[in-house]
Amino acid sequence: MSALTASISKLEQEKNQLQIEKDELLAKLATKTITKAPEVIKPATKAPIVCPVDWHLFNNSCYFISRTTRDWPESQSFCQSKGGHLAIIHTAEEQTFLWDLLPRGHWNAFWFGISDEHTEDQWKWVDGNPLVGGFWEVGEPNNHIDEDCGYIVKTQVMERVAIRSWYDAPCSMYWPFICEKEMVAGASTAIPH
Ligand SMILES: [Ca+2]
Ligand SMILES: [Ca+2]
């Protein structure tokens, strides 16, 4: 009888030990399942912005330097027909990027997206925001002959610099112009012809 009791006691000990091992194995399995899950989720990669032919990428915008001439309102209409607007230039880096794209000439002038046509000497961008700072030539803007539209000049004179190249002129002048179109990474880059 006592031998039988001892046998039962031994079997119960073995049962308890097996229960402990089973719990440990289940715990290990649970850990493996949890740590494996994140590997399945990969971060989505954004497609890079690609500008159409004749458009140039800077930050998240594409820029177009026209070869034809228009007055300032027609220039803005042309840019809008491409889903953009006359260029809005906020930083010296952006100004310098555009300057480097422009060809030199006797008096090469290019409209961009600023005017004071609504209130004299209150310069506004084509998106309605007021100008802060700017890259005017010394003595400009001077409203010399009722001048309400902004343009950039690049000449053969090498001393001229990007950050002092803005002038004002009558909006009816016919000049080439600079369009800008803000782009969204991964979105369609189609620009209507
Ligand atoms: Ca003016
Ligand atoms: Ca002027």
mmCIF file of N, CA, C and O in Angstrom, residues 44-80:
data_model
loop_
_atom_site.group_PDB
_atom_site.id
_atom_site.type_symbol
_atom_site.label_atom_id
_atom_site.label_comp_id
_atom_site.label_asym_id
_atom_site.label_seq_id
_atom_site.Cartn_x
_atom_site.Cartn_y
_atom_site.Cartn_z
ATOM 1 N N ALA A 44 5.693 51.807 -47.053
ATOM 2 C CA ALA A 44 5.433 52.098 -48.462
ATOM 3 C C ALA A 44 6.468 53.107 -48.984
ATOM 4 O O ALA A 44 6.754 54.095 -48.329
ATOM 5 N N THR A 45 7.045 52.854 -50.148
ATOM 6 C CA THR A 45 8.015 53.782 -50.728
ATOM 7 C C THR A 45 7.301 54.720 -51.694
ATOM 8 O O THR A 45 6.513 54.281 -52.527
ATOM 9 N N LYS A 46 7.593 56.054 -51.559
ATOM 10 C CA LYS A 46 6.946 57.038 -52.425
ATOM 11 C C LYS A 46 7.674 57.121 -53.754
ATOM 12 O O LYS A 46 8.895 57.116 -53.806
ATOM 13 N N ALA A 47 6.909 57.238 -54.819
ATOM 14 C CA ALA A 47 7.511 57.401 -56.140
ATOM 15 C C ALA A 47 8.112 58.804 -56.228
ATOM 16 O O ALA A 47 7.525 59.762 -55.747
ATOM 17 N N PRO A 48 9.304 58.958 -56.829
ATOM 18 C CA PRO A 48 9.910 60.289 -56.952
ATOM 19 C C PRO A 48 9.131 61.155 -57.932
ATOM 20 O O PRO A 48 8.472 60.636 -58.831
ATOM 21 N N ILE A 49 9.228 62.493 -57.741
ATOM 22 C CA ILE A 49 8.571 63.421 -58.668
ATOM 23 C C ILE A 49 9.365 63.461 -59.970
ATOM 24 O O ILE A 49 10.578 63.605 -59.951
ATOM 25 N N VAL A 50 8.671 63.303 -61.066
ATOM 26 C CA VAL A 50 9.309 63.419 -62.386
ATOM 27 C C VAL A 50 8.607 64.540 -63.145
ATOM 28 O O VAL A 50 7.391 64.490 -63.339
ATOM 29 N N CYS A 51 9.374 65.558 -63.552
ATOM 30 C CA CYS A 51 8.792 66.673 -64.302
ATOM 31 C C CYS A 51 8.698 66.302 -65.782
ATOM 32 O O CYS A 51 9.517 65.540 -66.289
ATOM 33 N N PRO A 52 7.701 66.864 -66.483
ATOM 34 C CA PRO A 52 7.601 66.635 -67.928
ATOM 35 C C PRO A 52 8.788 67.259 -68.654
ATOM 36 O O PRO A 52 9.529 68.058 -68.086
ATOM 37 N N VAL A 53 8.934 66.902 -69.935
ATOM 38 C CA VAL A 53 9.990 67.481 -70.778
ATOM 39 C C VAL A 53 9.868 69.009 -70.746
ATOM 40 O O VAL A 53 8.755 69.555 -70.767
ATOM 41 N N ASP A 54 10.994 69.712 -70.664
ATOM 42 C CA ASP A 54 11.073 71.174 -70.638
ATOM 43 C C ASP A 54 10.686 71.779 -69.282
ATOM 44 O O ASP A 54 10.721 72.995 -69.115
ATOM 45 N N TRP A 55 10.320 70.945 -68.306
ATOM 46 C CA TRP A 55 10.053 71.443 -66.959
ATOM 47 C C TRP A 55 11.190 70.970 -66.061
ATOM 48 O O TRP A 55 11.733 69.890 -66.255
ATOM 49 N N HIS A 56 11.547 71.805 -65.054
ATOM 50 C CA HIS A 56 12.722 71.546 -64.222
ATOM 51 C C HIS A 56 12.322 71.413 -62.756
ATOM 52 O O HIS A 56 11.584 72.252 -62.236
ATOM 53 N N LEU A 57 12.850 70.374 -62.102
ATOM 54 C CA LEU A 57 12.455 70.073 -60.718
ATOM 55 C C LEU A 57 13.312 70.824 -59.707
ATOM 56 O O LEU A 57 14.543 70.857 -59.810
ATOM 57 N N PHE A 58 12.658 71.457 -58.728
ATOM 58 C CA PHE A 58 13.342 72.007 -57.558
ATOM 59 C C PHE A 58 12.412 71.796 -56.365
ATOM 60 O O PHE A 58 11.252 72.216 -56.406
ATOM 61 N N ASN A 59 12.941 71.170 -55.294
ATOM 62 C CA ASN A 59 12.106 70.768 -54.165
ATOM 63 C C ASN A 59 10.873 70.028 -54.685
ATOM 64 O O ASN A 59 11.016 69.069 -55.402
ATOM 65 N N ASN A 60 9.667 70.516 -54.404
ATOM 66 C CA ASN A 60 8.482 69.769 -54.833
ATOM 67 C C ASN A 60 7.738 70.453 -55.974
ATOM 68 O O ASN A 60 6.552 70.213 -56.168
ATOM 69 N N SER A 61 8.442 71.314 -56.732
ATOM 70 C CA SER A 61 7.807 72.018 -57.843
ATOM 71 C C SER A 61 8.538 71.751 -59.153
ATOM 72 O O SER A 61 9.742 71.498 -59.170
ATOM 73 N N CYS A 62 7.770 71.845 -60.247
ATOM 74 C CA CYS A 62 8.356 71.828 -61.579
ATOM 75 C C CYS A 62 8.242 73.251 -62.141
ATOM 76 O O CYS A 62 7.222 73.912 -61.959
ATOM 77 N N TYR A 63 9.301 73.711 -62.853
ATOM 78 C CA TYR A 63 9.347 75.072 -63.391
ATOM 79 C C TYR A 63 9.544 75.026 -64.900
ATOM 80 O O TYR A 63 10.272 74.180 -65.409
ATOM 81 N N PHE A 64 8.899 75.985 -65.573
ATOM 82 C CA PHE A 64 8.956 76.065 -67.030
ATOM 83 C C PHE A 64 9.402 77.467 -67.432
ATOM 84 O O PHE A 64 8.818 78.461 -66.980
ATOM 85 N N ILE A 65 10.448 77.548 -68.251
ATOM 86 C CA ILE A 65 10.904 78.837 -68.786
ATOM 87 C C ILE A 65 10.379 78.933 -70.217
ATOM 88 O O ILE A 65 10.777 78.135 -71.074
ATOM 89 N N SER A 66 9.494 79.897 -70.479
ATOM 90 C CA SER A 66 8.888 79.960 -71.810
ATOM 91 C C SER A 66 9.891 80.451 -72.847
ATOM 92 O O SER A 66 10.852 81.159 -72.520
ATOM 93 N N ARG A 67 9.662 80.078 -74.095
ATOM 94 C CA ARG A 67 10.467 80.604 -75.207
ATOM 95 C C ARG A 67 9.687 81.680 -75.955
ATOM 96 O O ARG A 67 10.255 82.463 -76.687
ATOM 97 N N THR A 68 8.369 81.673 -75.752
ATOM 98 C CA THR A 68 7.534 82.690 -76.392
ATOM 99 C C THR A 68 7.275 83.841 -75.411
ATOM 100 O O THR A 68 7.492 83.696 -74.214
ATOM 101 N N THR A 69 6.806 84.986 -75.951
ATOM 102 C CA THR A 69 6.562 86.157 -75.102
ATOM 103 C C THR A 69 5.061 86.419 -74.974
ATOM 104 O O THR A 69 4.277 86.169 -75.907
ATOM 105 N N ARG A 70 4.670 86.910 -73.830
ATOM 106 C CA ARG A 70 3.286 87.311 -73.549
ATOM 107 C C ARG A 70 3.324 88.466 -72.563
ATOM 108 O O ARG A 70 4.340 88.671 -71.897
ATOM 109 N N ASP A 71 2.185 89.190 -72.444
ATOM 110 C CA ASP A 71 2.147 90.179 -71.358
ATOM 111 C C ASP A 71 1.915 89.430 -70.044
ATOM 112 O O ASP A 71 1.705 88.211 -70.048
ATOM 113 N N TRP A 72 1.959 90.179 -68.936
ATOM 114 C CA TRP A 72 1.933 89.486 -67.638
ATOM 115 C C TRP A 72 0.618 88.712 -67.417
ATOM 116 O O TRP A 72 0.668 87.537 -67.038
ATOM 117 N N PRO A 73 -0.566 89.312 -67.676
ATOM 118 C CA PRO A 73 -1.808 88.541 -67.453
ATOM 119 C C PRO A 73 -1.902 87.302 -68.347
ATOM 120 O O PRO A 73 -2.328 86.239 -67.897
ATOM 121 N N GLU A 74 -1.475 87.438 -69.608
ATOM 122 C CA GLU A 74 -1.517 86.273 -70.512
ATOM 123 C C GLU A 74 -0.514 85.199 -70.083
ATOM 124 O O GLU A 74 -0.757 84.005 -70.264
ATOM 125 N N SER A 75 0.604 85.632 -69.527
ATOM 126 C CA SER A 75 1.597 84.678 -69.026
ATOM 127 C C SER A 75 0.995 83.848 -67.887
ATOM 128 O O SER A 75 1.125 82.616 -67.853
ATOM 129 N N GLN A 76 0.311 84.547 -66.972
ATOM 130 C CA GLN A 76 -0.328 83.849 -65.854
ATOM 131 C C GLN A 76 -1.400 82.879 -66.375
ATOM 132 O O GLN A 76 -1.497 81.743 -65.896
ATOM 133 N N SER A 77 -2.175 83.305 -67.381
ATOM 134 C CA SER A 77 -3.203 82.424 -67.962
ATOM 135 C C SER A 77 -2.577 81.180 -68.575
ATOM 136 O O SER A 77 -3.092 80.067 -68.424
ATOM 137 N N PHE A 78 -1.436 81.376 -69.266
ATOM 138 C CA PHE A 78 -0.761 80.235 -69.880
ATOM 139 C C PHE A 78 -0.337 79.237 -68.788
ATOM 140 O O PHE A 78 -0.572 78.031 -68.908
ATOM 141 N N CYS A 79 0.287 79.746 -67.730
ATOM 142 C CA CYS A 79 0.742 78.859 -66.637
ATOM 143 C C CYS A 79 -0.448 78.120 -66.020
ATOM 144 O O CYS A 79 -0.355 76.926 -65.715
ATOM 145 N N GLN A 80 -1.572 78.845 -65.851
ATOM 146 C CA GLN A 80 -2.767 78.225 -65.266
ATOM 147 C C GLN A 80 -3.311 77.125 -66.169
ATOM 148 O O GLN A 80 -3.812 76.111 -65.686
#
